């Protein structure tokens, strides 16, 4: 066990931890250790679909998306890493009139904030993806700003750029203890070192409640397993193909290399086959080559939980993204870095602080995939 010190310790090497490290370095805070117990992006980030969208119902999520998309657009220039970023859109398919009304309101909100989302007729949606079955559909929306990137590349880009500026990025090392005295953080103990520090950023994804509990902070986050399946080819679907979502069932698909990736809420391929092939009959003819699963870190209102605990001071957290944490990592990492450095926020994320649940001011994000 070695004795060290750092101004800040970041727990977790997923998109959120790596982005925070990068943004701290951007602000000149480089006396930082990022501790990842396995390998970078080995948690939910590496299991994600890499989707990035501005089509949200909560205004703050739209603002986070705009801020994050601006960073994804410049990512290679900022970090030196290409991330396969493509803006091929998100196509939401709607089969309930009440969803058409909700999405219409959200399109108005998004357009008011400068997001060029459009409401589409079913015929217009089919013109984009002709292989869709229109059965039951009553409407659709399309967001041309939306798209995808390779999540592991984003983590690598942030971590490498942070490391070049002096941030210590360590893998295969777990945080096991946070020592608090007099309401302040004193040190973090890992499986290899005792790091004297005054600030901890908990970015441990679905494992954040365990980490925050080391400092007696309770984060209301639960894990929900989600599967993605991969096919070796697309069966003739158009390219570029938008990330297409059957909103009521949660079934979605997008291109991944030469094939398709698809998923949903179901826990087995057999259960998913019904809703999937009803909307995309061509899928029935495609073999599934591989599958993997990871965890959504779900909060009570399906919005992120981001902020600084009142006690102990300087315990910051970001989790509870409920299926949209990868894409929010640029804006959330920037926000955490600003909180650590005592800077005014570029984007005020205080409505997403943990205290909202105790205050009764939780805010539901309705567009969860
Ligand atoms: C199937 C699937 C599809 C998804 N699709 C999308 C999508 O299209 N778009 C999107 O935005 N989001 C998507 N998500 C959600 C997204 O993956 C997560 O919200 C996001 O990756 C969370 O990032 P994170 O950095 O907070 O957590 P993680 O990536 O889970 O990183 C946390 C890290 O902390 C480490 N850790 C845990 N405990 C400790 C400890 N004690 N000490 C040290 N390290 C520790 C873990 O090993 C892990 O690497 C998807 C998720 C899944 C499962």
Tab-separated table of C-alpha atoms and ligand atoms in Angstrom:
chain	number	residue	atom	x	y	z
A	1	UNK	CA	0.000	0.000	0.000
A	2	UNK	CA	1.554	3.268	-1.121
A	3	UNK	CA	0.787	6.709	0.293
A	4	UNK	CA	-0.095	9.367	-2.229
A	5	UNK	CA	-2.062	12.548	-2.536
A	6	UNK	CA	-4.261	14.157	-5.162
A	7	UNK	CA	-6.477	17.209	-5.326
A	8	UNK	CA	-9.295	15.079	-6.722
A	9	UNK	CA	-10.001	11.340	-6.989
A	10	UNK	CA	-12.449	10.221	-9.688
A	11	UNK	CA	-14.029	6.799	-9.096
A	12	UNK	CA	-14.928	5.043	-12.358
A	13	UNK	CA	-13.443	4.986	-15.836
A	14	UNK	CA	-16.599	5.081	-17.943
A	15	UNK	CA	-17.796	7.974	-20.075
A	16	UNK	CA	-18.644	10.131	-17.062
A	17	UNK	CA	-15.393	9.621	-15.145
A	18	UNK	CA	-13.227	10.042	-18.250
A	19	UNK	CA	-15.094	13.175	-19.362
A	20	UNK	CA	-14.726	14.650	-15.879
A	21	UNK	CA	-10.974	13.965	-15.954
A	22	UNK	CA	-10.697	15.629	-19.360
A	23	UNK	CA	-12.699	18.683	-18.336
A	24	UNK	CA	-10.757	19.064	-15.088
A	25	UNK	CA	-7.538	19.053	-17.122
A	26	UNK	CA	-9.073	21.633	-19.471
A	27	UNK	CA	-9.612	23.845	-16.422
A	28	UNK	CA	-5.996	23.335	-15.366
A	29	UNK	CA	-6.802	20.894	-12.544
A	30	UNK	CA	-4.383	18.049	-13.234
A	31	UNK	CA	-3.477	16.785	-9.755
A	32	UNK	CA	-6.135	14.144	-10.305
A	33	UNK	CA	-6.264	10.348	-10.024
A	34	UNK	CA	-8.925	8.432	-11.954
A	35	UNK	CA	-9.364	4.971	-10.434
A	36	UNK	CA	-11.043	2.249	-12.519
A	37	UNK	CA	-11.378	-1.172	-10.930
A	38	UNK	CA	-11.422	-3.111	-14.221
A	39	UNK	CA	-10.560	-1.500	-17.579
A	40	UNK	CA	-11.675	1.794	-19.075
A	41	UNK	CA	-15.211	1.589	-20.540
A	42	UNK	CA	-15.735	-1.924	-19.154
A	43	UNK	CA	-18.961	-0.892	-17.371
A	44	UNK	CA	-22.193	0.282	-18.998
A	45	UNK	CA	-20.387	2.632	-21.366
A	46	UNK	CA	-18.757	-0.182	-23.333
A	47	UNK	CA	-22.083	-2.038	-23.496
A	48	UNK	CA	-24.084	0.904	-24.774
A	49	UNK	CA	-25.526	1.501	-28.224
A	50	UNK	CA	-23.571	4.757	-28.463
A	51	UNK	CA	-26.733	6.686	-29.321
A	52	UNK	CA	-26.798	10.474	-29.053
A	53	UNK	CA	-30.035	12.422	-29.381
A	54	UNK	CA	-31.558	15.809	-28.754
A	55	UNK	CA	-35.083	14.338	-28.825
A	56	UNK	CA	-35.985	14.573	-25.143
A	57	UNK	CA	-39.115	15.796	-23.381
A	58	UNK	CA	-37.299	17.541	-20.490
A	59	UNK	CA	-35.868	20.910	-21.507
A	60	UNK	CA	-32.714	20.386	-19.475
A	61	UNK	CA	-31.983	17.154	-21.351
A	62	UNK	CA	-32.352	19.002	-24.658
A	63	UNK	CA	-29.896	21.642	-23.435
A	64	UNK	CA	-27.480	18.939	-22.230
A	65	UNK	CA	-27.783	17.298	-25.661
A	66	UNK	CA	-26.967	20.518	-27.503
A	67	UNK	CA	-23.932	21.131	-25.321
A	68	UNK	CA	-22.792	17.500	-25.678
A	69	UNK	CA	-23.389	17.289	-29.435
A	70	UNK	CA	-21.257	20.406	-29.896
A	71	UNK	CA	-18.429	18.571	-28.113
A	72	UNK	CA	-18.919	15.286	-30.018
A	73	UNK	CA	-18.711	17.303	-33.257
A	74	UNK	CA	-15.269	18.618	-32.236
A	75	UNK	CA	-14.150	15.523	-30.362
A	76	UNK	CA	-11.232	14.523	-32.554
A	77	UNK	CA	-9.919	18.075	-32.660
A	78	UNK	CA	-10.197	18.308	-28.850
A	79	UNK	CA	-8.703	14.936	-27.922
A	80	UNK	CA	-6.943	13.560	-30.999
A	81	UNK	CA	-9.224	10.485	-31.144
A	82	UNK	CA	-11.696	9.670	-33.922
A	83	UNK	CA	-14.978	8.340	-32.492
A	84	UNK	CA	-16.930	7.228	-35.618
A	85	UNK	CA	-19.381	10.033	-34.978
A	86	UNK	CA	-22.249	10.054	-37.454
A	87	UNK	CA	-25.387	12.144	-37.411
A	88	UNK	CA	-27.751	9.763	-39.166
A	89	UNK	CA	-30.688	10.759	-36.984
A	90	UNK	CA	-33.136	9.104	-34.597
A	91	UNK	CA	-36.480	7.993	-35.999
A	92	UNK	CA	-39.168	7.554	-33.309
A	93	UNK	CA	-42.150	5.440	-34.404
A	94	UNK	CA	-45.398	6.104	-32.537
A	95	UNK	CA	-48.426	3.810	-32.297
A	96	UNK	CA	-50.471	5.666	-29.664
A	97	UNK	CA	-52.294	8.952	-30.248
A	98	UNK	CA	-51.253	10.189	-26.790
A	99	UNK	CA	-47.600	9.706	-27.757
A	100	UNK	CA	-48.137	11.742	-30.935
A	101	UNK	CA	-49.409	14.599	-28.744
A	102	UNK	CA	-46.458	14.289	-26.329
A	103	UNK	CA	-43.914	14.116	-29.139
A	104	UNK	CA	-45.565	17.073	-30.898
A	105	UNK	CA	-45.149	19.147	-27.713
A	106	UNK	CA	-41.529	17.989	-27.461
A	107	UNK	CA	-40.841	18.863	-31.107
A	108	UNK	CA	-42.089	22.400	-30.363
A	109	UNK	CA	-39.860	22.565	-27.267
A	110	UNK	CA	-36.836	21.253	-29.184
A	111	UNK	CA	-37.390	23.567	-32.148
A	112	UNK	CA	-37.676	26.507	-29.724
A	113	UNK	CA	-34.185	25.609	-28.478
A	114	UNK	CA	-32.795	25.380	-32.018
A	115	UNK	CA	-33.092	21.605	-32.548
A	116	UNK	CA	-34.438	20.866	-36.047
A	117	UNK	CA	-36.615	17.839	-35.096
A	118	UNK	CA	-39.572	17.208	-37.429
A	119	UNK	CA	-42.881	15.445	-36.996
A	120	UNK	CA	-43.375	12.922	-39.811
A	121	UNK	CA	-46.343	11.099	-41.250
A	122	UNK	CA	-46.183	7.304	-41.263
A	123	UNK	CA	-45.579	7.459	-45.037
A	124	UNK	CA	-42.595	9.783	-44.507
A	125	UNK	CA	-41.172	7.405	-41.891
A	126	UNK	CA	-41.526	4.502	-44.318
A	127	UNK	CA	-39.753	6.509	-46.993
A	128	UNK	CA	-36.710	6.627	-44.666
A	129	UNK	CA	-36.851	2.901	-43.707
A	130	UNK	CA	-39.007	1.123	-46.326
A	131	UNK	CA	-38.634	-2.282	-44.602
A	132	UNK	CA	-40.704	-1.118	-41.588
A	133	UNK	CA	-44.153	-2.554	-41.084
A	134	UNK	CA	-46.613	0.358	-40.693
A	135	UNK	CA	-49.007	-1.830	-38.666
A	136	UNK	CA	-50.591	0.270	-35.923
A	137	UNK	CA	-48.382	3.306	-36.500
A	138	UNK	CA	-50.016	6.728	-36.171
A	139	UNK	CA	-47.016	9.051	-36.394
A	140	UNK	CA	-43.261	9.542	-36.147
A	141	UNK	CA	-40.564	12.109	-35.472
A	142	UNK	CA	-37.101	12.500	-36.949
A	143	UNK	CA	-34.152	14.327	-35.401
A	144	UNK	CA	-31.398	15.056	-37.919
A	145	UNK	CA	-28.937	16.224	-35.221
A	146	UNK	CA	-29.136	12.822	-33.512
A	147	UNK	CA	-26.725	9.995	-34.191
A	148	UNK	CA	-24.131	7.688	-32.755
A	149	UNK	CA	-20.476	7.344	-31.810
A	150	UNK	CA	-18.229	4.554	-30.538
A	151	UNK	CA	-18.473	4.814	-26.772
A	152	UNK	CA	-15.138	3.115	-25.973
A	153	UNK	CA	-13.371	5.541	-28.311
A	154	UNK	CA	-14.934	8.469	-26.476
A	155	UNK	CA	-13.640	7.139	-23.150
A	156	UNK	CA	-10.178	6.480	-24.624
A	157	UNK	CA	-10.062	9.967	-26.176
A	158	UNK	CA	-10.990	11.724	-22.951
A	159	UNK	CA	-8.658	9.574	-20.837
A	160	UNK	CA	-5.681	9.940	-23.169
A	161	UNK	CA	-6.112	13.705	-23.449
A	162	UNK	CA	-6.397	13.985	-19.654
A	163	UNK	CA	-3.345	11.754	-19.123
A	164	UNK	CA	-1.271	13.863	-21.542
A	165	UNK	CA	-1.906	16.806	-19.236
A	166	UNK	CA	-0.851	14.878	-16.137
A	167	UNK	CA	-3.999	13.194	-14.847
A	168	UNK	CA	-3.118	9.755	-13.440
A	169	UNK	CA	-5.458	7.225	-15.056
A	170	UNK	CA	-5.283	3.853	-13.308
A	171	UNK	CA	-6.959	0.586	-14.206
A	172	UNK	CA	-7.264	-2.655	-12.269
A	173	UNK	CA	-7.555	-0.736	-9.007
A	174	UNK	CA	-10.749	-0.415	-6.952
A	175	UNK	CA	-11.798	2.192	-4.427
A	176	UNK	CA	-12.641	0.350	-1.210
A	177	UNK	CA	-12.900	3.100	1.397
A	178	UNK	CA	-13.542	6.821	1.660
A	179	UNK	CA	-12.303	8.308	4.911
A	180	UNK	CA	-14.348	11.216	6.231
A	181	UNK	CA	-13.518	13.327	9.290
A	182	UNK	CA	-15.417	16.316	10.596
A	183	UNK	CA	-17.769	16.279	7.602
A	184	UNK	CA	-14.897	16.453	5.108
A	185	UNK	CA	-13.217	13.923	2.884
A	186	UNK	CA	-9.729	13.092	4.068
A	187	UNK	CA	-8.612	10.205	1.888
A	188	UNK	CA	-9.562	7.427	-0.474
A	189	UNK	CA	-8.267	3.914	-0.024
A	190	UNK	CA	-7.880	1.750	-3.079
A	191	UNK	CA	-6.711	-1.828	-3.473
A	192	UNK	CA	-3.212	-0.412	-4.016
A	193	UNK	CA	-2.883	2.948	-2.312
A	194	UNK	CA	-4.080	5.418	0.278
A	195	UNK	CA	-4.640	8.698	-1.526
A	196	UNK	CA	-4.957	11.773	0.671
A	197	UNK	CA	-7.518	13.998	-1.028
A	198	UNK	CA	-10.147	16.600	-0.326
A	199	UNK	CA	-12.516	15.794	-3.211
A	200	UNK	CA	-14.069	12.646	-4.675
A	201	UNK	CA	-16.117	12.386	-7.865
A	202	UNK	CA	-18.308	9.299	-7.779
A	203	UNK	CA	-18.743	8.261	-11.427
A	204	UNK	CA	-19.149	4.558	-10.807
A	205	UNK	CA	-22.234	4.031	-12.969
A	206	UNK	CA	-24.708	1.504	-11.613
A	207	UNK	CA	-22.227	0.803	-8.791
A	208	UNK	CA	-22.342	4.447	-7.619
A	209	UNK	CA	-24.649	3.708	-4.657
A	210	UNK	CA	-22.005	1.314	-3.231
A	211	UNK	CA	-19.246	3.880	-3.708
A	212	UNK	CA	-21.256	6.825	-2.329
A	213	UNK	CA	-22.250	4.699	0.661
A	214	UNK	CA	-18.548	4.530	1.593
A	215	UNK	CA	-19.063	8.219	2.487
A	216	UNK	CA	-22.570	7.586	3.895
A	217	UNK	CA	-24.353	9.202	0.974
A	218	UNK	CA	-27.414	7.363	-0.388
A	219	UNK	CA	-28.012	7.530	-4.141
A	220	UNK	CA	-31.404	6.148	-5.260
A	221	UNK	CA	-30.226	4.169	-8.284
A	222	UNK	CA	-31.110	0.652	-9.339
A	223	UNK	CA	-29.667	-1.545	-12.071
A	224	UNK	CA	-31.781	-2.698	-14.995
A	225	UNK	CA	-30.218	-5.235	-17.352
A	226	UNK	CA	-30.476	-4.454	-21.064
A	227	UNK	CA	-29.456	-6.665	-23.978
A	228	UNK	CA	-28.157	-5.802	-27.458
A	229	UNK	CA	-28.008	-8.344	-30.282
A	230	UNK	CA	-25.914	-8.191	-33.429
A	231	UNK	CA	-26.475	-9.495	-36.957
A	232	UNK	CA	-23.703	-10.042	-39.528
A	233	UNK	CA	-25.432	-7.985	-42.260
A	234	UNK	CA	-28.374	-5.627	-42.583
A	235	UNK	CA	-30.571	-7.570	-44.987
A	236	UNK	CA	-30.644	-4.614	-47.371
A	237	UNK	CA	-31.704	-1.852	-44.976
A	238	UNK	CA	-30.736	1.616	-46.220
A	239	UNK	CA	-27.500	3.315	-45.258
A	240	UNK	CA	-27.237	5.691	-43.557
A	241	UNK	CA	-29.902	4.232	-41.302
A	242	UNK	CA	-31.279	6.326	-38.443
A	243	UNK	CA	-31.405	4.784	-34.975
A	244	UNK	CA	-35.022	3.671	-35.240
A	245	UNK	CA	-37.184	3.169	-32.155
A	246	UNK	CA	-40.610	1.635	-31.798
A	247	UNK	CA	-41.400	3.889	-28.852
A	248	UNK	CA	-44.209	1.931	-27.151
A	249	UNK	CA	-42.363	-1.402	-27.103
A	250	UNK	CA	-38.813	-0.018	-26.729
A	251	UNK	CA	-37.544	-2.121	-29.669
A	252	UNK	CA	-34.781	-0.261	-31.524
A	253	UNK	CA	-32.198	-0.963	-34.206
A	254	UNK	CA	-29.291	0.730	-35.929
A	255	UNK	CA	-26.380	-0.222	-38.151
A	256	UNK	CA	-23.244	-1.507	-36.443
A	257	UNK	CA	-20.338	-2.154	-38.798
A	258	UNK	CA	-21.598	-4.344	-41.654
A	259	UNK	CA	-24.655	-5.510	-39.695
A	260	UNK	CA	-27.443	-4.392	-37.407
A	261	UNK	CA	-27.560	-3.957	-33.662
A	262	UNK	CA	-30.962	-4.208	-32.022
A	263	UNK	CA	-32.387	-4.350	-28.546
A	264	UNK	CA	-35.325	-3.676	-26.302
A	265	UNK	CA	-36.575	-4.159	-22.769
A	266	UNK	CA	-36.998	-7.942	-23.031
A	267	UNK	CA	-34.541	-10.172	-21.231
A	268	UNK	CA	-34.367	-12.909	-23.881
A	269	UNK	CA	-34.151	-12.955	-27.663
A	270	UNK	CA	-37.286	-15.126	-27.758
A	271	UNK	CA	-39.286	-12.485	-25.889
A	272	UNK	CA	-37.908	-9.681	-28.065
A	273	UNK	CA	-38.586	-11.557	-31.314
A	274	UNK	CA	-42.338	-10.750	-31.239
A	275	UNK	CA	-42.213	-6.935	-31.001
A	276	UNK	CA	-39.041	-6.794	-33.112
A	277	UNK	CA	-40.256	-8.757	-36.119
A	278	UNK	CA	-43.707	-7.148	-35.956
A	279	UNK	CA	-42.075	-3.779	-36.640
A	280	UNK	CA	-39.152	-4.991	-38.767
A	281	UNK	CA	-40.232	-8.279	-40.404
A	282	UNK	CA	-36.909	-8.524	-42.291
A	283	UNK	CA	-35.198	-9.209	-38.962
A	284	UNK	CA	-36.724	-12.698	-38.898
A	285	UNK	CA	-34.392	-13.651	-41.783
A	286	UNK	CA	-31.202	-12.344	-40.148
A	287	UNK	CA	-29.052	-14.595	-37.959
A	288	UNK	CA	-28.027	-13.281	-34.554
A	289	UNK	CA	-24.273	-13.503	-34.396
A	290	UNK	CA	-23.672	-12.315	-30.846
A	291	UNK	CA	-25.379	-10.603	-27.922
A	292	UNK	CA	-24.277	-8.787	-24.812
A	293	UNK	CA	-25.915	-7.093	-21.858
A	294	UNK	CA	-25.139	-4.244	-19.517
A	295	UNK	CA	-26.935	-2.169	-16.932
A	296	UNK	CA	-29.035	0.950	-17.147
A	297	UNK	CA	-28.491	2.904	-13.922
A	298	UNK	CA	-32.089	3.929	-13.278
A	299	UNK	CA	-33.184	6.860	-11.112
A	300	UNK	CA	-36.704	7.314	-9.704
A	301	UNK	CA	-37.635	9.942	-12.341
A	302	UNK	CA	-35.431	8.657	-15.197
A	303	UNK	CA	-33.272	11.753	-15.070
A	304	UNK	CA	-29.620	11.987	-14.131
A	305	UNK	CA	-28.581	12.578	-10.522
A	306	UNK	CA	-25.731	15.070	-10.679
A	307	UNK	CA	-24.293	17.370	-8.049
A	308	UNK	CA	-22.416	17.692	-4.793
A	309	UNK	CA	-23.537	16.135	-1.518
A	310	UNK	CA	-24.200	18.607	1.321
A	311	UNK	CA	-22.256	16.271	3.612
A	312	UNK	CA	-19.491	15.270	3.359
A	313	UNK	CA	-18.405	18.341	1.469
A	314	UNK	CA	-16.659	17.745	-1.862
A	315	UNK	CA	-18.353	14.413	-2.551
A	316	UNK	CA	-19.612	14.867	-6.088
A	317	UNK	CA	-21.709	12.352	-7.979
A	318	UNK	CA	-23.180	11.691	-11.424
A	319	UNK	CA	-25.313	8.629	-12.022
A	320	UNK	CA	-28.936	7.569	-12.580
A	321	UNK	CA	-28.862	8.335	-16.305
A	322	UNK	CA	-31.565	5.750	-17.029
A	323	UNK	CA	-30.290	4.852	-20.500
A	324	UNK	CA	-28.787	8.143	-21.665
A	325	UNK	CA	-25.548	8.541	-19.740
A	326	UNK	CA	-23.086	8.021	-22.547
A	327	UNK	CA	-24.467	10.855	-24.635
A	328	UNK	CA	-24.678	13.228	-21.653
A	329	UNK	CA	-21.055	12.644	-20.644
A	330	UNK	CA	-19.604	15.768	-22.324
A	331	UNK	CA	-21.921	18.249	-20.576
A	332	UNK	CA	-22.030	16.325	-17.288
A	333	UNK	CA	-18.232	15.925	-17.127
A	334	UNK	CA	-17.852	19.620	-17.824
A	335	UNK	CA	-20.338	20.407	-15.054
A	336	UNK	CA	-18.613	18.171	-12.501
A	337	UNK	CA	-15.247	19.714	-13.361
A	338	UNK	CA	-16.689	23.192	-12.891
A	339	UNK	CA	-18.159	22.181	-9.522
A	340	UNK	CA	-14.789	20.790	-8.397
A	341	UNK	CA	-12.934	23.897	-9.571
A	342	UNK	CA	-15.492	26.290	-8.074
A	343	UNK	CA	-16.366	27.781	-11.460
A	344	UNK	CA	-19.797	29.046	-12.390
A	345	UNK	CA	-21.674	26.430	-14.412
A	346	UNK	CA	-21.719	26.626	-18.205
A	347	UNK	CA	-25.037	24.808	-17.983
A	348	UNK	CA	-26.952	24.923	-14.710
A	349	UNK	CA	-27.599	21.280	-13.802
A	350	UNK	CA	-28.656	22.021	-10.212
A	351	UNK	CA	-32.254	20.827	-10.929
A	352	UNK	CA	-30.700	17.345	-11.274
A	353	UNK	CA	-29.106	17.388	-7.798
A	354	UNK	CA	-29.948	14.571	-5.381
A	355	UNK	CA	-31.900	16.921	-3.114
A	356	UNK	CA	-34.774	17.060	-5.610
A	357	UNK	CA	-36.139	13.772	-4.308
A	358	UNK	CA	-36.288	14.970	-0.687
A	359	UNK	CA	-37.726	18.321	-1.811
A	360	UNK	CA	-40.396	16.651	-3.905
A	361	UNK	CA	-39.167	18.416	-7.052
A	362	UNK	CA	-38.287	15.323	-9.060
A	363	UNK	CA	-38.924	15.686	-12.798
A	364	UNK	CA	-39.825	12.768	-15.028
A	365	UNK	CA	-38.075	12.323	-18.374
A	366	UNK	CA	-40.779	10.742	-20.523
A	367	UNK	CA	-38.691	9.726	-23.533
A	368	UNK	CA	-36.788	6.774	-22.100
A	369	UNK	CA	-35.770	4.038	-24.492
B	1	LIG	C1	-27.521	-2.073	-23.625
B	1	LIG	C2	-27.312	-0.615	-23.289
B	1	LIG	C3	-27.508	0.351	-24.273
B	1	LIG	C4	-27.309	1.698	-23.971
B	1	LIG	N1	-27.438	2.616	-24.965
B	1	LIG	C5	-27.183	3.916	-24.714
B	1	LIG	C6	-27.227	4.870	-25.757
B	1	LIG	O1	-27.509	4.554	-26.904
B	1	LIG	N2	-26.926	6.163	-25.450
B	1	LIG	C7	-26.617	6.552	-24.174
B	1	LIG	O2	-26.392	7.733	-23.957
B	1	LIG	N3	-26.576	5.658	-23.171
B	1	LIG	C8	-26.847	4.357	-23.403
B	1	LIG	N4	-26.795	3.459	-22.386
B	1	LIG	C9	-26.560	3.937	-21.017
B	1	LIG	C10	-25.101	4.241	-20.814
B	1	LIG	O3	-24.339	3.116	-21.181
B	1	LIG	C11	-24.802	4.631	-19.368
B	1	LIG	O4	-25.746	5.547	-18.888
B	1	LIG	C12	-23.412	5.262	-19.268
B	1	LIG	O5	-22.472	4.475	-19.949
B	1	LIG	C13	-22.999	5.468	-17.840
B	1	LIG	O6	-21.640	5.856	-17.836
B	1	LIG	P1	-20.847	5.893	-16.481
B	1	LIG	O7	-19.481	6.374	-16.793
B	1	LIG	O8	-21.654	6.625	-15.462
B	1	LIG	O9	-20.859	4.378	-15.965
B	1	LIG	P2	-20.001	3.100	-16.408
B	1	LIG	O10	-19.666	3.117	-17.839
B	1	LIG	O11	-20.728	1.916	-15.883
B	1	LIG	O12	-18.647	3.299	-15.644
B	1	LIG	C14	-18.543	3.130	-14.242
B	1	LIG	C15	-17.213	2.498	-13.971
B	1	LIG	O13	-16.984	2.507	-12.566
B	1	LIG	C16	-16.191	1.377	-12.275
B	1	LIG	N5	-16.293	1.122	-10.829
B	1	LIG	C17	-17.358	0.682	-10.153
B	1	LIG	N6	-17.073	0.591	-8.841
B	1	LIG	C18	-15.769	0.967	-8.691
B	1	LIG	C19	-14.890	1.071	-7.578
B	1	LIG	N7	-15.281	0.774	-6.320
B	1	LIG	N8	-13.627	1.494	-7.788
B	1	LIG	C20	-13.201	1.812	-9.061
B	1	LIG	N9	-13.996	1.720	-10.147
B	1	LIG	C21	-15.264	1.310	-9.966
B	1	LIG	C22	-16.776	0.285	-13.139
B	1	LIG	O14	-15.849	-0.764	-13.357
B	1	LIG	C23	-17.123	1.055	-14.418
B	1	LIG	O15	-16.126	0.925	-15.415
B	1	LIG	C24	-26.964	2.095	-22.651
B	1	LIG	C25	-26.778	1.125	-21.668
B	1	LIG	C26	-26.937	-0.215	-21.976
B	1	LIG	C27	-26.714	-1.235	-20.910
